[in-house]
Amino acid sequence: MNIQENYSLKKQNTFGVDVSAKYFAEVTSLDELTQILRNTSVQKFKLLFLGGGSNVLFTQDFEGVVLQLNLKGISEKILNEDEVLVTSKAGENWHEFVQFCLGQNYGGLENLSLIPGNVGTSPMQNIGAYGTEIKDTFVSCKVLNLETLVVEEFNHEKCDFGYRESIFKREGKGKYVILEVTFKLTRKDHLIKTEYGAIQSELKNLGVENPTIQEVSKAVINIRQSKLPDPKVIGNAGSFFKNPSIPMEQFLEVQKRYPEMPHYPNGNLVKVPAGWLIEQCGWKGKQIGNVASHELQSLVIVNKTGLASGKEVFDFSTMIIESVKEKFGIELEREVNII
Ligand SMILES: Cc1cc2nc3c(=O)[nH]c(=O)nc-3n(C[C@H](O)[C@H](O)[C@H](O)COP(=O)(O)OP(=O)(O)OC[C@H]3O[C@@H](n4cnc5c(N)ncnc54)[C@H](O)[C@@H]3O)c2cc1C
């Protein structure tokens, strides 16, 4: 294994922030991973695991060891005529994995097409889009316990998924590395979900009436490409904030002042689109220094000039949080992992 010193992470994070790691290595097997974790020189430093770097914001150089997980491989187990278990190692690219499943005509992940990042990171924040989350098809994941270096299996319940949440983002944070993930997918009679977002109108544009899972994927890809900035062109990490859920009383209070506020029921709470709140505060398309809120999607903060530091992006996000709090009394929470 090649451990590199003072390694630039600019290409390892989709924000394109130019920071360095004291040490950096790519890990391609569990053996390599445990070997490096047993190394007493490595144990002196803090550790950071990276997948595709599409949900992190580095605010400073990382004075520790960054390990990029490149474990590869996909396997399948046919359960019956209707269902199949598909297992992917952590380092497989998420979108390529979704396309592999669609190529086999396995249904369940099509609405999650084109989400950046790796399969191993998908349970971290229970990735979701267009009415689907991975928790809908997730069966289990294998993780390495960083304290004991023993491989453990986490079932659905143990992962305790929530909206952009799981045990790995809360009490399990920094304690486990996800090594592989297993999904249960359909082989026929797929559940087609087109009611969310602009999928139906995009399918109409494509001239499709009774969509296949492959056509749903195509529609999702088209919508995402037209709405979201491509990190290869302009640095970003997708939605920077979560959509807040607020108590009914608070919602009714705010609604008196803003009757047009979009909202959705969420159990006892009411979910409000963070993008709408940010836009109402005048941030859409606004640029300060090297950082801006994206002109088509205010929830996305972009490295507009390509020269932004992580600190600048972070400060920009703080200004947004403060102005939303002042105008609506609602506290936005960052979705992106701040390092
Ligand atoms: C343009 C764009 C659009 C996006 N759209 C969506 C969307 O629609 N829905 C959505 O949910 N997300 C979206 N995201 C966010 C991002 O794609 C997901 O959060 C993705 O799962 C991150 O994967 P990654 O491998 O890049 O994670 P990284 O950024 O590499 O890591 C994220 C966090 O997970 C930790 N980590 C990484 N790998 C492991 C592992 N194997 N085990 C334990 N911890 C690990 C890291 O230390 C870090 O804290 C978008 C991002 C971009 C740039």
Short mmCIF file of N, CA and C and ligand atoms in Angstrom, two decimals, residues 14 48-56 69 90 115-118 120-122 124-129 164 176-179 224 228-229 231 236-239 335 337 339, ligand 1:
data_model
loop_
_atom_site.label_atom_id
_atom_site.label_comp_id
_atom_site.label_asym_id
_atom_site.label_seq_id
_atom_site.Cartn_x
_atom_site.Cartn_y
_atom_site.Cartn_z
N THR A 14 -15.80 17.03 -3.98
CA THR A 14 -16.50 17.62 -5.13
C THR A 14 -16.67 19.13 -4.99
N LEU A 48 -9.78 9.60 8.73
CA LEU A 48 -10.98 10.01 7.98
C LEU A 48 -11.15 9.06 6.81
N PHE A 49 -12.35 8.49 6.68
CA PHE A 49 -12.64 7.63 5.54
C PHE A 49 -13.36 8.42 4.48
N LEU A 50 -12.94 8.23 3.25
CA LEU A 50 -13.56 8.96 2.15
C LEU A 50 -14.07 8.00 1.10
N GLY A 51 -15.24 8.32 0.55
CA GLY A 51 -15.74 7.62 -0.63
C GLY A 51 -15.47 8.52 -1.82
N GLY A 52 -16.55 9.04 -2.39
CA GLY A 52 -16.40 9.94 -3.55
C GLY A 52 -16.16 11.40 -3.16
N GLY A 53 -16.20 11.72 -1.87
CA GLY A 53 -15.97 13.10 -1.43
C GLY A 53 -17.07 14.06 -1.86
N SER A 54 -18.29 13.54 -2.07
CA SER A 54 -19.37 14.41 -2.57
C SER A 54 -20.30 14.91 -1.47
N ASN A 55 -19.96 14.60 -0.21
CA ASN A 55 -20.80 15.11 0.88
C ASN A 55 -19.95 15.61 2.04
N VAL A 56 -18.78 16.16 1.68
CA VAL A 56 -17.88 16.70 2.72
C VAL A 56 -17.48 18.12 2.36
N LEU A 69 -11.72 4.56 0.38
CA LEU A 69 -12.14 3.15 0.30
C LEU A 69 -12.44 2.75 -1.13
N ALA A 90 -18.02 -1.38 -0.82
CA ALA A 90 -18.15 0.05 -0.52
C ALA A 90 -17.63 0.97 -1.63
N ILE A 115 -27.05 10.00 -8.32
CA ILE A 115 -26.56 10.59 -7.05
C ILE A 115 -25.05 10.30 -6.99
N PRO A 116 -24.24 11.34 -6.79
CA PRO A 116 -22.80 11.11 -6.74
C PRO A 116 -22.39 10.28 -5.51
N GLY A 117 -21.16 9.83 -5.51
CA GLY A 117 -20.63 9.12 -4.34
C GLY A 117 -20.58 7.63 -4.53
N ASN A 118 -20.24 6.94 -3.45
CA ASN A 118 -20.02 5.49 -3.50
C ASN A 118 -21.10 4.72 -2.76
N GLY A 120 -20.72 2.44 -0.48
CA GLY A 120 -20.43 2.31 0.95
C GLY A 120 -20.89 3.48 1.78
N THR A 121 -21.05 4.63 1.16
CA THR A 121 -21.49 5.81 1.90
C THR A 121 -23.02 5.94 1.91
N SER A 122 -23.69 5.19 1.02
CA SER A 122 -25.14 5.40 0.87
C SER A 122 -25.94 5.22 2.17
N MET A 124 -24.93 6.00 5.16
CA MET A 124 -24.56 7.07 6.09
C MET A 124 -25.72 8.04 6.30
N GLN A 125 -26.19 8.61 5.18
CA GLN A 125 -27.29 9.58 5.33
C GLN A 125 -28.56 9.07 4.63
N ASN A 126 -28.64 7.72 4.48
CA ASN A 126 -29.85 7.15 3.87
C ASN A 126 -30.20 7.97 2.63
N ILE A 127 -29.32 7.91 1.63
CA ILE A 127 -29.48 8.81 0.48
C ILE A 127 -30.88 8.66 -0.12
N GLY A 128 -31.38 9.77 -0.62
CA GLY A 128 -32.73 9.75 -1.14
C GLY A 128 -32.95 10.78 -2.22
N ALA A 129 -33.92 10.51 -3.07
CA ALA A 129 -34.30 11.46 -4.12
C ALA A 129 -35.57 10.94 -4.79
N ARG A 164 -32.15 11.63 5.86
CA ARG A 164 -30.73 11.95 5.70
C ARG A 164 -29.95 11.63 6.98
N TYR A 176 -17.42 3.06 12.92
CA TYR A 176 -17.50 1.95 11.97
C TYR A 176 -17.13 2.39 10.57
N VAL A 177 -16.55 1.47 9.80
CA VAL A 177 -16.37 1.70 8.37
C VAL A 177 -17.30 0.74 7.65
N ILE A 178 -18.10 1.27 6.74
CA ILE A 178 -19.01 0.40 5.99
C ILE A 178 -18.22 -0.27 4.87
N LEU A 179 -18.30 -1.60 4.82
CA LEU A 179 -17.49 -2.36 3.86
C LEU A 179 -18.29 -2.81 2.64
N ARG A 224 -32.20 15.69 -13.25
CA ARG A 224 -31.04 16.08 -12.42
C ARG A 224 -30.04 16.87 -13.24
N LEU A 228 -29.37 20.39 -11.50
CA LEU A 228 -28.29 20.42 -10.52
C LEU A 228 -26.94 20.69 -11.18
N PRO A 229 -26.11 21.52 -10.54
CA PRO A 229 -24.80 21.78 -11.13
C PRO A 229 -23.90 20.54 -11.08
N PRO A 231 -20.67 18.72 -10.44
CA PRO A 231 -19.46 19.05 -9.67
C PRO A 231 -18.19 19.06 -10.52
N ASN A 236 -19.44 21.65 -5.82
CA ASN A 236 -20.58 21.69 -4.89
C ASN A 236 -20.74 20.31 -4.25
N ALA A 237 -21.61 20.24 -3.25
CA ALA A 237 -21.87 18.95 -2.60
C ALA A 237 -23.36 18.66 -2.57
N GLY A 238 -24.07 19.09 -3.61
CA GLY A 238 -25.53 18.89 -3.65
C GLY A 238 -26.20 19.78 -2.61
N SER A 239 -27.34 19.32 -2.11
CA SER A 239 -28.08 20.11 -1.10
C SER A 239 -27.18 20.35 0.11
N GLU A 335 -26.55 19.54 5.86
CA GLU A 335 -26.57 18.12 5.49
C GLU A 335 -25.14 17.63 5.24
N ASN A 337 -21.19 16.98 5.56
CA ASN A 337 -20.29 16.70 6.70
C ASN A 337 -19.15 17.72 6.72
N ILE A 339 -15.66 18.99 7.89
CA ILE A 339 -14.43 18.35 8.40
C ILE A 339 -13.44 19.44 8.81
C1 LIG B 1 -24.48 17.29 -7.35
C2 LIG B 1 -24.81 16.50 -6.12
C3 LIG B 1 -26.09 15.99 -5.96
C4 LIG B 1 -26.43 15.25 -4.81
N1 LIG B 1 -27.70 14.76 -4.70
C5 LIG B 1 -28.04 14.02 -3.63
C6 LIG B 1 -29.37 13.47 -3.52
O1 LIG B 1 -30.22 13.65 -4.40
N2 LIG B 1 -29.66 12.75 -2.41
C7 LIG B 1 -28.76 12.52 -1.41
O2 LIG B 1 -29.09 11.85 -0.44
N3 LIG B 1 -27.49 13.01 -1.50
C8 LIG B 1 -27.11 13.75 -2.58
N4 LIG B 1 -25.84 14.27 -2.66
C9 LIG B 1 -24.89 14.03 -1.56
C10 LIG B 1 -23.94 12.81 -1.80
O3 LIG B 1 -23.97 12.42 -3.14
C11 LIG B 1 -24.33 11.62 -0.93
O4 LIG B 1 -24.36 11.99 0.42
C12 LIG B 1 -23.36 10.45 -1.12
O5 LIG B 1 -23.86 9.30 -0.45
C13 LIG B 1 -21.97 10.76 -0.59
O6 LIG B 1 -21.12 9.70 -0.97
P1 LIG B 1 -19.56 9.86 -1.01
O7 LIG B 1 -19.00 8.49 -1.25
O8 LIG B 1 -19.16 10.92 -1.96
O9 LIG B 1 -19.30 10.33 0.50
P2 LIG B 1 -18.06 11.15 1.08
O10 LIG B 1 -18.29 12.60 0.82
O11 LIG B 1 -16.77 10.57 0.65
O12 LIG B 1 -18.25 10.90 2.65
C14 LIG B 1 -19.37 11.41 3.34
C15 LIG B 1 -19.22 11.04 4.83
O13 LIG B 1 -19.23 9.63 4.98
C16 LIG B 1 -18.03 9.16 5.59
N5 LIG B 1 -17.74 7.89 4.87
C17 LIG B 1 -17.44 7.75 3.56
N6 LIG B 1 -17.35 6.44 3.24
C18 LIG B 1 -17.59 5.75 4.39
C19 LIG B 1 -17.65 4.36 4.71
N7 LIG B 1 -17.47 3.41 3.78
N8 LIG B 1 -17.90 4.02 5.98
C20 LIG B 1 -18.11 4.95 6.93
N9 LIG B 1 -18.08 6.27 6.70
C21 LIG B 1 -17.84 6.67 5.44
C22 LIG B 1 -17.02 10.25 5.36
O14 LIG B 1 -16.02 10.24 6.36
C23 LIG B 1 -17.89 11.49 5.41
O15 LIG B 1 -18.13 11.88 6.75
C24 LIG B 1 -25.46 15.01 -3.81
C25 LIG B 1 -24.15 15.50 -3.97
C26 LIG B 1 -23.82 16.23 -5.13
C27 LIG B 1 -22.41 16.73 -5.29
#
